């Protein structure tokens, strides 16, 4: 890669250890030079306080102030960075979320570009001392929920910081991971877009470094790491976890060609369960068939995943189950083992010592009906991928019900659902209709007996 000659407007003063500072403001971070008077805000600009002609603003005037006139000149980058510095330094001292929100309202009134604010805040988070990533993520979520930052603001700030990741990683090895977590929060909430990692990021990277790269995520290791962390962060989102195929689709939509992640990177960053390949599942299947207890394997590979994305954990366990009952002579593992007797309980599920039912119970946790529904979809896919052999879906539902993994309520929800597009629904329902009807009759008789 050629020597980088950053554009004049992006040349930065020397920072720690003689390296170029990645702080947008350059220079030292401490001191009171960036504070806005007493506290974070300009005291004369507080809504409802003396300083605006000594009068209290009406709600209508305050609302109008939040939408500055397009003709109003934008605050300079230097002044915006100075304000951003004062706000974030006091936030990391007091964690006063409401005060930050008020400060951002005032910056919006002055036509400040909030992408510059986010860029400074992210740099400060990575390079500053005593910075809480969790509290910062909470702050960004709250500002997004309040509508104080727009999607364009977030996208702009993210691109400005992501294009500097190579430099940031020198001093902060965790920079790709931290930035990926914050971007995943915003993307999951639909407040930022993976699209910006395509042409907008390539352009910003070229402007910043002077290098033109055909495929940033293919040619540059730090961006491969960032992409891996972004996949992981989206799949393991607490509030709204994504499925791996959806993340991959968004990258493709952005025109980004990702080469397969290296196995050593996947393992090092704890992503084996997310990118569960044949070798990973085969290892567990062979151990299960050999009579081994997979509890340790589950705790090592899936326990953390299940907490954030039980659907993924269930899908992985279901794939282990499918391979365990597949015909060992069939290389495609798409046919059931002819020696499996579907009139009897499946030992790989119900065995009290090493049966998979225990791991499914852990994966479902206290997720309730929604998680049980996801588990049923995974079992439906097992039935489908083994060629929908007669009696298999009935056997699976029976064993999972008798092992207290799935409830009758979840069966009803699954049977009545007509929105999910997982393949094999009609054949699966047809296979187990008699069992579901019988179970409903038993429940009705039990209710009658209780009333008597």
mmCIF file with all atom_site columns, C-alpha atoms in Angstrom, residues 220-385:
data_model
loop_
_atom_site.group_PDB
_atom_site.id
_atom_site.type_symbol
_atom_site.label_atom_id
_atom_site.label_alt_id
_atom_site.label_comp_id
_atom_site.label_asym_id
_atom_site.label_entity_id
_atom_site.label_seq_id
_atom_site.pdbx_PDB_ins_code
_atom_site.Cartn_x
_atom_site.Cartn_y
_atom_site.Cartn_z
_atom_site.occupancy
_atom_site.B_iso_or_equiv
_atom_site.pdbx_formal_charge
_atom_site.auth_seq_id
_atom_site.auth_comp_id
_atom_site.auth_asym_id
_atom_site.auth_atom_id
_atom_site.pdbx_PDB_model_num
ATOM 1   C CA . UNK A 1 220 ? -7.607  -4.544  4.649  1.00 0.00 ? 220 UNK A CA 1
ATOM 2   C CA . UNK A 1 221 ? -7.435  -6.774  7.722  1.00 0.00 ? 221 UNK A CA 1
ATOM 3   C CA . UNK A 1 222 ? -8.790  -4.233  10.199 1.00 0.00 ? 222 UNK A CA 1
ATOM 4   C CA . UNK A 1 223 ? -11.964 -3.901  8.118  1.00 0.00 ? 223 UNK A CA 1
ATOM 5   C CA . UNK A 1 224 ? -12.332 -7.682  7.920  1.00 0.00 ? 224 UNK A CA 1
ATOM 6   C CA . UNK A 1 225 ? -12.202 -7.699  11.732 1.00 0.00 ? 225 UNK A CA 1
ATOM 7   C CA . UNK A 1 226 ? -14.716 -4.858  11.882 1.00 0.00 ? 226 UNK A CA 1
ATOM 8   C CA . UNK A 1 227 ? -17.106 -6.731  9.554  1.00 0.00 ? 227 UNK A CA 1
ATOM 9   C CA . UNK A 1 228 ? -16.813 -9.871  11.694 1.00 0.00 ? 228 UNK A CA 1
ATOM 10  C CA . UNK A 1 229 ? -17.555 -7.897  14.870 1.00 0.00 ? 229 UNK A CA 1
ATOM 11  C CA . UNK A 1 230 ? -20.521 -6.188  13.207 1.00 0.00 ? 230 UNK A CA 1
ATOM 12  C CA . UNK A 1 231 ? -21.964 -9.591  12.226 1.00 0.00 ? 231 UNK A CA 1
ATOM 13  C CA . UNK A 1 232 ? -21.500 -10.820 15.793 1.00 0.00 ? 232 UNK A CA 1
ATOM 14  C CA . UNK A 1 233 ? -22.963 -7.678  17.384 1.00 0.00 ? 233 UNK A CA 1
ATOM 15  C CA . UNK A 1 234 ? -26.084 -7.744  15.213 1.00 0.00 ? 234 UNK A CA 1
ATOM 16  C CA . UNK A 1 235 ? -26.712 -11.467 15.701 1.00 0.00 ? 235 UNK A CA 1
ATOM 17  C CA . UNK A 1 236 ? -26.292 -11.095 19.474 1.00 0.00 ? 236 UNK A CA 1
ATOM 18  C CA . UNK A 1 237 ? -28.348 -7.905  19.862 1.00 0.00 ? 237 UNK A CA 1
ATOM 19  C CA . UNK A 1 238 ? -30.263 -7.975  23.149 1.00 0.00 ? 238 UNK A CA 1
ATOM 20  C CA . UNK A 1 239 ? -33.399 -6.230  21.932 1.00 0.00 ? 239 UNK A CA 1
ATOM 21  C CA . UNK A 1 240 ? -33.791 -7.360  18.320 1.00 0.00 ? 240 UNK A CA 1
ATOM 22  C CA . UNK A 1 241 ? -31.216 -9.961  17.257 1.00 0.00 ? 241 UNK A CA 1
ATOM 23  C CA . UNK A 1 242 ? -30.676 -10.440 13.537 1.00 0.00 ? 242 UNK A CA 1
ATOM 24  C CA . UNK A 1 243 ? -30.236 -13.717 11.731 1.00 0.00 ? 243 UNK A CA 1
ATOM 25  C CA . UNK A 1 244 ? -26.893 -14.275 10.043 1.00 0.00 ? 244 UNK A CA 1
ATOM 26  C CA . UNK A 1 245 ? -28.415 -14.472 6.561  1.00 0.00 ? 245 UNK A CA 1
ATOM 27  C CA . UNK A 1 246 ? -30.009 -11.034 7.040  1.00 0.00 ? 246 UNK A CA 1
ATOM 28  C CA . UNK A 1 247 ? -26.679 -9.441  7.977  1.00 0.00 ? 247 UNK A CA 1
ATOM 29  C CA . UNK A 1 248 ? -25.018 -11.033 4.964  1.00 0.00 ? 248 UNK A CA 1
ATOM 30  C CA . UNK A 1 249 ? -27.839 -9.795  2.729  1.00 0.00 ? 249 UNK A CA 1
ATOM 31  C CA . UNK A 1 250 ? -27.374 -6.202  3.928  1.00 0.00 ? 250 UNK A CA 1
ATOM 32  C CA . UNK A 1 251 ? -23.647 -6.311  3.189  1.00 0.00 ? 251 UNK A CA 1
ATOM 33  C CA . UNK A 1 252 ? -24.395 -7.644  -0.298 1.00 0.00 ? 252 UNK A CA 1
ATOM 34  C CA . UNK A 1 253 ? -27.037 -4.934  -0.805 1.00 0.00 ? 253 UNK A CA 1
ATOM 35  C CA . UNK A 1 254 ? -24.385 -2.327  0.012  1.00 0.00 ? 254 UNK A CA 1
ATOM 36  C CA . UNK A 1 255 ? -22.213 -3.764  -2.768 1.00 0.00 ? 255 UNK A CA 1
ATOM 37  C CA . UNK A 1 256 ? -19.661 -5.170  -0.322 1.00 0.00 ? 256 UNK A CA 1
ATOM 38  C CA . UNK A 1 257 ? -18.001 -8.436  -1.284 1.00 0.00 ? 257 UNK A CA 1
ATOM 39  C CA . UNK A 1 258 ? -16.916 -10.219 1.867  1.00 0.00 ? 258 UNK A CA 1
ATOM 40  C CA . UNK A 1 259 ? -14.517 -13.101 1.596  1.00 0.00 ? 259 UNK A CA 1
ATOM 41  C CA . UNK A 1 260 ? -15.145 -15.973 4.058  1.00 0.00 ? 260 UNK A CA 1
ATOM 42  C CA . UNK A 1 261 ? -13.916 -15.152 7.546  1.00 0.00 ? 261 UNK A CA 1
ATOM 43  C CA . UNK A 1 262 ? -10.868 -17.157 8.609  1.00 0.00 ? 262 UNK A CA 1
ATOM 44  C CA . UNK A 1 263 ? -11.551 -19.974 11.063 1.00 0.00 ? 263 UNK A CA 1
ATOM 45  C CA . UNK A 1 264 ? -8.897  -18.679 13.466 1.00 0.00 ? 264 UNK A CA 1
ATOM 46  C CA . UNK A 1 265 ? -10.578 -15.242 13.534 1.00 0.00 ? 265 UNK A CA 1
ATOM 47  C CA . UNK A 1 266 ? -13.989 -16.799 14.081 1.00 0.00 ? 266 UNK A CA 1
ATOM 48  C CA . UNK A 1 267 ? -12.684 -18.816 17.009 1.00 0.00 ? 267 UNK A CA 1
ATOM 49  C CA . UNK A 1 268 ? -10.600 -15.985 18.488 1.00 0.00 ? 268 UNK A CA 1
ATOM 50  C CA . UNK A 1 269 ? -13.564 -13.609 18.558 1.00 0.00 ? 269 UNK A CA 1
ATOM 51  C CA . UNK A 1 270 ? -16.019 -16.188 19.953 1.00 0.00 ? 270 UNK A CA 1
ATOM 52  C CA . UNK A 1 271 ? -18.108 -16.513 16.809 1.00 0.00 ? 271 UNK A CA 1
ATOM 53  C CA . UNK A 1 272 ? -18.049 -20.281 16.211 1.00 0.00 ? 272 UNK A CA 1
ATOM 54  C CA . UNK A 1 273 ? -21.723 -20.712 17.037 1.00 0.00 ? 273 UNK A CA 1
ATOM 55  C CA . UNK A 1 274 ? -22.711 -17.773 14.818 1.00 0.00 ? 274 UNK A CA 1
ATOM 56  C CA . UNK A 1 275 ? -20.848 -19.145 11.824 1.00 0.00 ? 275 UNK A CA 1
ATOM 57  C CA . UNK A 1 276 ? -21.629 -22.760 12.707 1.00 0.00 ? 276 UNK A CA 1
ATOM 58  C CA . UNK A 1 277 ? -20.106 -24.679 9.834  1.00 0.00 ? 277 UNK A CA 1
ATOM 59  C CA . UNK A 1 278 ? -20.328 -28.421 9.142  1.00 0.00 ? 278 UNK A CA 1
ATOM 60  C CA . UNK A 1 279 ? -17.123 -29.151 11.066 1.00 0.00 ? 279 UNK A CA 1
ATOM 61  C CA . UNK A 1 280 ? -18.407 -27.376 14.185 1.00 0.00 ? 280 UNK A CA 1
ATOM 62  C CA . UNK A 1 281 ? -21.735 -29.248 14.163 1.00 0.00 ? 281 UNK A CA 1
ATOM 63  C CA . UNK A 1 282 ? -20.113 -32.546 13.183 1.00 0.00 ? 282 UNK A CA 1
ATOM 64  C CA . UNK A 1 283 ? -17.836 -32.357 16.222 1.00 0.00 ? 283 UNK A CA 1
ATOM 65  C CA . UNK A 1 284 ? -20.831 -32.138 18.541 1.00 0.00 ? 284 UNK A CA 1
ATOM 66  C CA . UNK A 1 285 ? -22.773 -34.822 16.659 1.00 0.00 ? 285 UNK A CA 1
ATOM 67  C CA . UNK A 1 286 ? -19.959 -37.350 16.870 1.00 0.00 ? 286 UNK A CA 1
ATOM 68  C CA . UNK A 1 287 ? -19.551 -36.696 20.576 1.00 0.00 ? 287 UNK A CA 1
ATOM 69  C CA . UNK A 1 288 ? -23.293 -37.141 21.110 1.00 0.00 ? 288 UNK A CA 1
ATOM 70  C CA . UNK A 1 289 ? -23.399 -40.387 19.163 1.00 0.00 ? 289 UNK A CA 1
ATOM 71  C CA . UNK A 1 290 ? -20.459 -41.614 21.225 1.00 0.00 ? 290 UNK A CA 1
ATOM 72  C CA . UNK A 1 291 ? -22.460 -41.146 24.410 1.00 0.00 ? 291 UNK A CA 1
ATOM 73  C CA . UNK A 1 292 ? -20.746 -37.952 25.549 1.00 0.00 ? 292 UNK A CA 1
ATOM 74  C CA . UNK A 1 293 ? -22.537 -35.294 27.580 1.00 0.00 ? 293 UNK A CA 1
ATOM 75  C CA . UNK A 1 294 ? -22.571 -32.109 25.507 1.00 0.00 ? 294 UNK A CA 1
ATOM 76  C CA . UNK A 1 295 ? -23.122 -29.789 28.469 1.00 0.00 ? 295 UNK A CA 1
ATOM 77  C CA . UNK A 1 296 ? -19.523 -28.588 28.452 1.00 0.00 ? 296 UNK A CA 1
ATOM 78  C CA . UNK A 1 297 ? -19.631 -28.069 24.672 1.00 0.00 ? 297 UNK A CA 1
ATOM 79  C CA . UNK A 1 298 ? -22.854 -26.095 25.067 1.00 0.00 ? 298 UNK A CA 1
ATOM 80  C CA . UNK A 1 299 ? -21.463 -23.910 27.860 1.00 0.00 ? 299 UNK A CA 1
ATOM 81  C CA . UNK A 1 300 ? -18.327 -23.196 25.839 1.00 0.00 ? 300 UNK A CA 1
ATOM 82  C CA . UNK A 1 301 ? -20.002 -22.436 22.513 1.00 0.00 ? 301 UNK A CA 1
ATOM 83  C CA . UNK A 1 302 ? -23.711 -21.674 22.902 1.00 0.00 ? 302 UNK A CA 1
ATOM 84  C CA . UNK A 1 303 ? -24.469 -20.446 26.419 1.00 0.00 ? 303 UNK A CA 1
ATOM 85  C CA . UNK A 1 304 ? -23.470 -16.861 25.598 1.00 0.00 ? 304 UNK A CA 1
ATOM 86  C CA . UNK A 1 305 ? -25.297 -16.981 22.279 1.00 0.00 ? 305 UNK A CA 1
ATOM 87  C CA . UNK A 1 306 ? -28.519 -18.332 23.798 1.00 0.00 ? 306 UNK A CA 1
ATOM 88  C CA . UNK A 1 307 ? -28.798 -15.401 26.186 1.00 0.00 ? 307 UNK A CA 1
ATOM 89  C CA . UNK A 1 308 ? -29.007 -12.917 23.312 1.00 0.00 ? 308 UNK A CA 1
ATOM 90  C CA . UNK A 1 309 ? -30.286 -15.043 20.447 1.00 0.00 ? 309 UNK A CA 1
ATOM 91  C CA . UNK A 1 310 ? -32.050 -18.230 21.589 1.00 0.00 ? 310 UNK A CA 1
ATOM 92  C CA . UNK A 1 311 ? -33.307 -18.791 18.040 1.00 0.00 ? 311 UNK A CA 1
ATOM 93  C CA . UNK A 1 312 ? -29.728 -19.219 16.837 1.00 0.00 ? 312 UNK A CA 1
ATOM 94  C CA . UNK A 1 313 ? -28.919 -21.580 19.712 1.00 0.00 ? 313 UNK A CA 1
ATOM 95  C CA . UNK A 1 314 ? -32.006 -23.690 18.943 1.00 0.00 ? 314 UNK A CA 1
ATOM 96  C CA . UNK A 1 315 ? -31.142 -23.816 15.247 1.00 0.00 ? 315 UNK A CA 1
ATOM 97  C CA . UNK A 1 316 ? -27.629 -25.034 16.030 1.00 0.00 ? 316 UNK A CA 1
ATOM 98  C CA . UNK A 1 317 ? -28.892 -27.737 18.408 1.00 0.00 ? 317 UNK A CA 1
ATOM 99  C CA . UNK A 1 318 ? -31.516 -28.785 15.860 1.00 0.00 ? 318 UNK A CA 1
ATOM 100 C CA . UNK A 1 319 ? -28.777 -29.219 13.258 1.00 0.00 ? 319 UNK A CA 1
ATOM 101 C CA . UNK A 1 320 ? -26.852 -31.417 15.698 1.00 0.00 ? 320 UNK A CA 1
ATOM 102 C CA . UNK A 1 321 ? -30.036 -33.462 16.171 1.00 0.00 ? 321 UNK A CA 1
ATOM 103 C CA . UNK A 1 322 ? -30.583 -33.763 12.418 1.00 0.00 ? 322 UNK A CA 1
ATOM 104 C CA . UNK A 1 323 ? -27.080 -35.069 11.815 1.00 0.00 ? 323 UNK A CA 1
ATOM 105 C CA . UNK A 1 324 ? -27.385 -37.461 14.758 1.00 0.00 ? 324 UNK A CA 1
ATOM 106 C CA . UNK A 1 325 ? -30.393 -39.230 13.211 1.00 0.00 ? 325 UNK A CA 1
ATOM 107 C CA . UNK A 1 326 ? -29.298 -38.913 9.564  1.00 0.00 ? 326 UNK A CA 1
ATOM 108 C CA . UNK A 1 327 ? -28.161 -41.891 7.515  1.00 0.00 ? 327 UNK A CA 1
ATOM 109 C CA . UNK A 1 328 ? -24.376 -42.166 8.093  1.00 0.00 ? 328 UNK A CA 1
ATOM 110 C CA . UNK A 1 329 ? -23.995 -43.689 4.607  1.00 0.00 ? 329 UNK A CA 1
ATOM 111 C CA . UNK A 1 330 ? -25.557 -40.614 2.973  1.00 0.00 ? 330 UNK A CA 1
ATOM 112 C CA . UNK A 1 331 ? -22.878 -37.966 2.445  1.00 0.00 ? 331 UNK A CA 1
ATOM 113 C CA . UNK A 1 332 ? -25.503 -35.243 2.060  1.00 0.00 ? 332 UNK A CA 1
ATOM 114 C CA . UNK A 1 333 ? -27.091 -36.156 5.423  1.00 0.00 ? 333 UNK A CA 1
ATOM 115 C CA . UNK A 1 334 ? -30.482 -35.542 3.800  1.00 0.00 ? 334 UNK A CA 1
ATOM 116 C CA . UNK A 1 335 ? -32.049 -38.905 4.661  1.00 0.00 ? 335 UNK A CA 1
ATOM 117 C CA . UNK A 1 336 ? -32.977 -40.384 8.004  1.00 0.00 ? 336 UNK A CA 1
ATOM 118 C CA . UNK A 1 337 ? -31.034 -43.370 9.315  1.00 0.00 ? 337 UNK A CA 1
ATOM 119 C CA . UNK A 1 338 ? -33.112 -46.459 8.370  1.00 0.00 ? 338 UNK A CA 1
ATOM 120 C CA . UNK A 1 339 ? -32.261 -47.955 11.774 1.00 0.00 ? 339 UNK A CA 1
ATOM 121 C CA . UNK A 1 340 ? -34.071 -45.169 13.614 1.00 0.00 ? 340 UNK A CA 1
ATOM 122 C CA . UNK A 1 341 ? -37.366 -46.504 14.976 1.00 0.00 ? 341 UNK A CA 1
ATOM 123 C CA . UNK A 1 342 ? -39.839 -43.646 15.049 1.00 0.00 ? 342 UNK A CA 1
ATOM 124 C CA . UNK A 1 343 ? -42.298 -45.716 17.081 1.00 0.00 ? 343 UNK A CA 1
ATOM 125 C CA . UNK A 1 344 ? -39.929 -45.372 20.031 1.00 0.00 ? 344 UNK A CA 1
ATOM 126 C CA . UNK A 1 345 ? -38.434 -42.446 21.883 1.00 0.00 ? 345 UNK A CA 1
ATOM 127 C CA . UNK A 1 346 ? -35.318 -40.994 20.300 1.00 0.00 ? 346 UNK A CA 1
ATOM 128 C CA . UNK A 1 347 ? -32.494 -41.642 22.734 1.00 0.00 ? 347 UNK A CA 1
ATOM 129 C CA . UNK A 1 348 ? -30.475 -38.669 21.472 1.00 0.00 ? 348 UNK A CA 1
ATOM 130 C CA . UNK A 1 349 ? -33.306 -36.471 22.752 1.00 0.00 ? 349 UNK A CA 1
ATOM 131 C CA . UNK A 1 350 ? -34.660 -38.093 25.893 1.00 0.00 ? 350 UNK A CA 1
ATOM 132 C CA . UNK A 1 351 ? -31.633 -39.878 27.388 1.00 0.00 ? 351 UNK A CA 1
ATOM 133 C CA . UNK A 1 352 ? -31.473 -38.583 30.990 1.00 0.00 ? 352 UNK A CA 1
ATOM 134 C CA . UNK A 1 353 ? -27.660 -38.522 30.956 1.00 0.00 ? 353 UNK A CA 1
ATOM 135 C CA . UNK A 1 354 ? -26.772 -36.914 27.655 1.00 0.00 ? 354 UNK A CA 1
ATOM 136 C CA . UNK A 1 355 ? -30.054 -36.245 25.838 1.00 0.00 ? 355 UNK A CA 1
ATOM 137 C CA . UNK A 1 356 ? -30.374 -33.043 23.856 1.00 0.00 ? 356 UNK A CA 1
ATOM 138 C CA . UNK A 1 357 ? -33.544 -32.100 25.728 1.00 0.00 ? 357 UNK A CA 1
ATOM 139 C CA . UNK A 1 358 ? -31.397 -30.676 28.536 1.00 0.00 ? 358 UNK A CA 1
ATOM 140 C CA . UNK A 1 359 ? -29.553 -28.374 26.161 1.00 0.00 ? 359 UNK A CA 1
ATOM 141 C CA . UNK A 1 360 ? -32.773 -27.248 24.475 1.00 0.00 ? 360 UNK A CA 1
ATOM 142 C CA . UNK A 1 361 ? -34.177 -26.401 27.896 1.00 0.00 ? 361 UNK A CA 1
ATOM 143 C CA . UNK A 1 362 ? -31.122 -24.238 28.566 1.00 0.00 ? 362 UNK A CA 1
ATOM 144 C CA . UNK A 1 363 ? -31.393 -22.558 25.176 1.00 0.00 ? 363 UNK A CA 1
ATOM 145 C CA . UNK A 1 364 ? -35.070 -21.716 25.634 1.00 0.00 ? 364 UNK A CA 1
ATOM 146 C CA . UNK A 1 365 ? -34.539 -20.463 29.169 1.00 0.00 ? 365 UNK A CA 1
ATOM 147 C CA . UNK A 1 366 ? -37.411 -18.233 30.226 1.00 0.00 ? 366 UNK A CA 1
ATOM 148 C CA . UNK A 1 367 ? -38.094 -16.953 26.728 1.00 0.00 ? 367 UNK A CA 1
ATOM 149 C CA . UNK A 1 368 ? -41.679 -18.174 26.788 1.00 0.00 ? 368 UNK A CA 1
ATOM 150 C CA . UNK A 1 369 ? -43.964 -18.889 23.859 1.00 0.00 ? 369 UNK A CA 1
ATOM 151 C CA . UNK A 1 370 ? -42.020 -16.871 21.274 1.00 0.00 ? 370 UNK A CA 1
ATOM 152 C CA . UNK A 1 371 ? -38.814 -18.840 21.841 1.00 0.00 ? 371 UNK A CA 1
ATOM 153 C CA . UNK A 1 372 ? -40.687 -22.168 21.840 1.00 0.00 ? 372 UNK A CA 1
ATOM 154 C CA . UNK A 1 373 ? -42.161 -21.165 18.487 1.00 0.00 ? 373 UNK A CA 1
ATOM 155 C CA . UNK A 1 374 ? -38.645 -20.599 17.113 1.00 0.00 ? 374 UNK A CA 1
ATOM 156 C CA . UNK A 1 375 ? -37.642 -24.015 18.411 1.00 0.00 ? 375 UNK A CA 1
ATOM 157 C CA . UNK A 1 376 ? -40.577 -25.612 16.586 1.00 0.00 ? 376 UNK A CA 1
ATOM 158 C CA . UNK A 1 377 ? -39.524 -23.924 13.365 1.00 0.00 ? 377 UNK A CA 1
ATOM 159 C CA . UNK A 1 378 ? -36.064 -25.430 13.810 1.00 0.00 ? 378 UNK A CA 1
ATOM 160 C CA . UNK A 1 379 ? -37.613 -28.890 14.277 1.00 0.00 ? 379 UNK A CA 1
ATOM 161 C CA . UNK A 1 380 ? -39.813 -28.314 11.233 1.00 0.00 ? 380 UNK A CA 1
ATOM 162 C CA . UNK A 1 381 ? -36.633 -27.662 9.247  1.00 0.00 ? 381 UNK A CA 1
ATOM 163 C CA . UNK A 1 382 ? -35.084 -30.894 10.570 1.00 0.00 ? 382 UNK A CA 1
ATOM 164 C CA . UNK A 1 383 ? -38.139 -32.775 9.288  1.00 0.00 ? 383 UNK A CA 1
ATOM 165 C CA . UNK A 1 384 ? -37.935 -30.984 5.930  1.00 0.00 ? 384 UNK A CA 1
ATOM 166 C CA . UNK A 1 385 ? -34.180 -31.441 5.432  1.00 0.00 ? 385 UNK A CA 1
#
